[in-house]
Tab-separated table of C-alpha atoms in Angstrom:
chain	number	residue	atom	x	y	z
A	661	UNK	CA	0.000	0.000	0.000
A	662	UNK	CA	1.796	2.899	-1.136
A	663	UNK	CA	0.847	6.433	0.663
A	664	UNK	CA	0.854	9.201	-1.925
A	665	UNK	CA	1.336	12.406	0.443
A	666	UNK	CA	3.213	14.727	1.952
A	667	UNK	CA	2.658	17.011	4.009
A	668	UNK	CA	1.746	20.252	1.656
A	669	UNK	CA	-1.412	17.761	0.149
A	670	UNK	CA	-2.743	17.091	3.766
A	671	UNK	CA	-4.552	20.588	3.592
A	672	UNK	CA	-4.015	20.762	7.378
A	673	UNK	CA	-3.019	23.397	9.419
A	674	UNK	CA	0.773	23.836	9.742
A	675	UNK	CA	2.178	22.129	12.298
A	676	UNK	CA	5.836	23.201	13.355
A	677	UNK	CA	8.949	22.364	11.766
A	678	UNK	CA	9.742	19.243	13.913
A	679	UNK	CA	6.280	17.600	14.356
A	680	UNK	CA	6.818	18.535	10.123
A	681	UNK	CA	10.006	16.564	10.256
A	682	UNK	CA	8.405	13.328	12.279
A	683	UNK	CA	5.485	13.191	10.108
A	684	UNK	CA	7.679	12.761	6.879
A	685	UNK	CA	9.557	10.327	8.366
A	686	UNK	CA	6.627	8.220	9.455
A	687	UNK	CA	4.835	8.632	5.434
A	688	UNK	CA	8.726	7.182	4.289
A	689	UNK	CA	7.958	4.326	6.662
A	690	UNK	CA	4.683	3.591	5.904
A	691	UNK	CA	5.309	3.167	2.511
A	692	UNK	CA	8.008	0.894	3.313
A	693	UNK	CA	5.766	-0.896	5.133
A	694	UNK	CA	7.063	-0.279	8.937
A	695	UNK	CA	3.930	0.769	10.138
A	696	UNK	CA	4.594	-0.039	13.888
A	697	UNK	CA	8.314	2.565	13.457
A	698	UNK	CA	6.093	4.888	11.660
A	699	UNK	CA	3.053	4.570	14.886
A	700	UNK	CA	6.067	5.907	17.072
A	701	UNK	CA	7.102	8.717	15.178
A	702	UNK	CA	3.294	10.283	14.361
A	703	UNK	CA	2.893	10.089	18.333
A	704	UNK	CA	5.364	12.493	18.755
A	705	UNK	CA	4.020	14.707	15.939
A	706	UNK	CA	0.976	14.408	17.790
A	707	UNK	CA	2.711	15.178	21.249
A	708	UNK	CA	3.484	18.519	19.637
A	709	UNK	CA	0.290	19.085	17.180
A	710	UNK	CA	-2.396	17.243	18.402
A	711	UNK	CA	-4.902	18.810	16.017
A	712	UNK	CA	-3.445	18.386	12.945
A	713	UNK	CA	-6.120	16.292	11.228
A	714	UNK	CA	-2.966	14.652	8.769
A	715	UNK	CA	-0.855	13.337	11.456
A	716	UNK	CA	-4.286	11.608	13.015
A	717	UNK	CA	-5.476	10.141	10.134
A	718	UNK	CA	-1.900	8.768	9.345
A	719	UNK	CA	-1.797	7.589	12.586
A	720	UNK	CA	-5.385	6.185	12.344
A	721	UNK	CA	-3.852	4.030	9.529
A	722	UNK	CA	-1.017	2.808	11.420
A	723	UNK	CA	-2.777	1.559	14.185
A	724	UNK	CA	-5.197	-0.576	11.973
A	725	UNK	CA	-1.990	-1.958	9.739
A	726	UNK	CA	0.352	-2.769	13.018
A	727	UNK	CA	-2.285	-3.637	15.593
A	728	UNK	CA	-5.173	-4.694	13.558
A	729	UNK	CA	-7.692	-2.447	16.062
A	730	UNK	CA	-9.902	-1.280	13.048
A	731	UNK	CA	-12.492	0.120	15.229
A	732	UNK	CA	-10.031	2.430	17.046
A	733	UNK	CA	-8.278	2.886	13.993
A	734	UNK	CA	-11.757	3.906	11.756
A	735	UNK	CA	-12.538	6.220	14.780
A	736	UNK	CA	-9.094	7.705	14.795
A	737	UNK	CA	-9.630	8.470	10.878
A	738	UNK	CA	-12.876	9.486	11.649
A	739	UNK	CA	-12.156	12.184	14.091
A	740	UNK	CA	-9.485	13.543	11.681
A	741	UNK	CA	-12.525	13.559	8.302
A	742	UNK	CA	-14.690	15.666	11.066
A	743	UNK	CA	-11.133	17.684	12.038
A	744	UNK	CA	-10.888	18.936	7.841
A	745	UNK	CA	-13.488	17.031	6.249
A	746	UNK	CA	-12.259	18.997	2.808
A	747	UNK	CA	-9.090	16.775	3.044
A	748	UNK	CA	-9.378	13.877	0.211
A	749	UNK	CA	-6.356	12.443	1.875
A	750	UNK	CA	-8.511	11.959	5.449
A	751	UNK	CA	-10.788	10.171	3.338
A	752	UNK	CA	-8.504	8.028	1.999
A	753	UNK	CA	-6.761	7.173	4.557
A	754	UNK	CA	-10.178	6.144	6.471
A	755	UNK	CA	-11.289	4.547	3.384
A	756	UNK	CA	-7.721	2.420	3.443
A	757	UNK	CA	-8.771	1.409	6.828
A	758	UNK	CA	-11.986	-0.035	5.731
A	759	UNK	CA	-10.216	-1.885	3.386
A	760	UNK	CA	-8.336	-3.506	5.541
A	761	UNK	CA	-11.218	-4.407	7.854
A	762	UNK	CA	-12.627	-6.063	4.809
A	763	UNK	CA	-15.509	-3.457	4.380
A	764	UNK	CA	-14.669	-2.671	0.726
A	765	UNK	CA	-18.327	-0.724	-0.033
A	766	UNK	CA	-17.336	1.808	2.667
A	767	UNK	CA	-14.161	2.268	1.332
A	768	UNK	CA	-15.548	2.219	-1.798
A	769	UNK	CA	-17.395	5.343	-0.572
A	770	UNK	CA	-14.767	6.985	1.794
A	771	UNK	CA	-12.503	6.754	-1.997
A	772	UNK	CA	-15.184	8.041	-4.001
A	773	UNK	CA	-16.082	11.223	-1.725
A	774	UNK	CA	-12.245	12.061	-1.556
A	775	UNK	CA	-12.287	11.985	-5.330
A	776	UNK	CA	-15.131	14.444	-5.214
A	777	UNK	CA	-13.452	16.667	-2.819
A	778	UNK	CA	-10.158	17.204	-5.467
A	779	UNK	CA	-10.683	15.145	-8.716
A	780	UNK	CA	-7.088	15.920	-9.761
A	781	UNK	CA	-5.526	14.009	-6.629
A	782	UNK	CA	-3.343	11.039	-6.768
A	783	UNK	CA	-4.587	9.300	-4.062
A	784	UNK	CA	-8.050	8.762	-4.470
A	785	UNK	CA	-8.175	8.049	-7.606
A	786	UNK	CA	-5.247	5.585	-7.323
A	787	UNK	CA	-7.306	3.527	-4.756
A	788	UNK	CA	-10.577	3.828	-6.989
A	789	UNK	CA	-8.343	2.422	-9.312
A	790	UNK	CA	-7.084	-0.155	-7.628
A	791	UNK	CA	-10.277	-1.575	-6.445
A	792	UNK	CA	-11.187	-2.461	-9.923
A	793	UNK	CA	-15.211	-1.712	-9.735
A	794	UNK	CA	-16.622	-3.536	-12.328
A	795	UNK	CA	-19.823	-2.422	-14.127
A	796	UNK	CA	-23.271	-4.188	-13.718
A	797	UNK	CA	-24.200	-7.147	-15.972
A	798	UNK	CA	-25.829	-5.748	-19.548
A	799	UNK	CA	-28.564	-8.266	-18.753
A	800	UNK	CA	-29.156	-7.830	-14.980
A	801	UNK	CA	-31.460	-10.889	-14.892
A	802	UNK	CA	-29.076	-13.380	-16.945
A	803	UNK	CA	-25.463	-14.503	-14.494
A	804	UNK	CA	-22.607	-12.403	-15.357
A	805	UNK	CA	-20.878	-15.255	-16.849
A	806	UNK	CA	-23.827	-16.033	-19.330
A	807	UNK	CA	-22.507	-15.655	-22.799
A	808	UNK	CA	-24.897	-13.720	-23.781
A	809	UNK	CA	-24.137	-11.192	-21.076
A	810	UNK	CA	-20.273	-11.476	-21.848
A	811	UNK	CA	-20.780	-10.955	-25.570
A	812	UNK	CA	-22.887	-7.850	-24.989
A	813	UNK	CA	-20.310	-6.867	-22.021
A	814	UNK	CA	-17.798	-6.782	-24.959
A	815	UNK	CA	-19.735	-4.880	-27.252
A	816	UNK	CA	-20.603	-2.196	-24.868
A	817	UNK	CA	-16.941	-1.907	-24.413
A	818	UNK	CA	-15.874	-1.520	-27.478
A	819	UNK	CA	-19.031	0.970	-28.288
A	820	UNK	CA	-17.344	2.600	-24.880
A	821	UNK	CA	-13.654	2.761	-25.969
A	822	UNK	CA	-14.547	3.923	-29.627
A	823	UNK	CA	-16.779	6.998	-28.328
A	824	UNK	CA	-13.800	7.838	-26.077
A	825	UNK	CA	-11.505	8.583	-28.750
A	826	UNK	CA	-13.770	10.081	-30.685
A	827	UNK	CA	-13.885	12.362	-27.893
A	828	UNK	CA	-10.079	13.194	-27.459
């Protein structure tokens, strides 16, 4: 799970130049996947800004990835959405929690409203991306893998694809 931030796309307020420091740190190890190391260093970001709504939901994150406490850790994230709910990353940071808890149509919805917020962010649209949401069956009432439904599925594809570069 790679973290696409840094601190100037948080949106948060400014914390100072060593809480700054720590929270860097703790997005490198993250994304090297040391979440407990990176749990450490966002409590003493939050030691010295404990309302920056970034560090929290970065912490929020942590604590479901190294302890597996996704209730603490989707109330964590939560807190920090309610802190600067105009933050995309918040939002995908609590989405990434539901993920992990296995609740992939809330994250699916935490992903979707951070996309909303900025639709030219990384982040969200990564994760959207990543989940892979397929469309509905052409024929809702025949399975997906009738071959009826597959054929048309492949039709409406290419009808989709051809319109889009007509488009461009």
């Amino acid at each position: 799970m790679s973290i696409v931030e840094t601190l100037e796309e948080t949106g948060a307020p400014n914390g100072t130049h060593e809480s700054n420091v720590l929270f860097n740190r703790a997005l490198e190890l993250v994304n090297r996947n040391r979440a407990d190391q990176a749990k450490k260093h966002l409590e003493m970001a939050l030691e010295i800004c404990p309302r920056h709504s970034g560090y929290l939901s970065l912490y929020g994150l942590c604590v479901a990835i190294e302890s597996e406490d996704y209730e603490a850790a989707r109330k964590i994230c939560e807190t920090a959405v309610k802190m600067n709910p105009r933050d995309p990353l918040s939002r995908v940071n609590l989405g990434r929690v539901h993920r992990l808890e296995g609740n992939n149509a809330a994250a699916y919805v935490e992903f979707l409203s951070g996309w909303k917020l900025d639709r030219k962010h990384p982040a969200p649209a990564a994760e959207l991306h990543r989940m892979g949401i397929r469309r509905p069956p052409v024929f809702s009432f025949l399975p997906r893998r009738h071959r009826i439904n597959v054929l048309a599925g492949r039709i409406r594809a290419t009808v989709l694809r051809t319109r889009a570069r007509a488009v461009t």
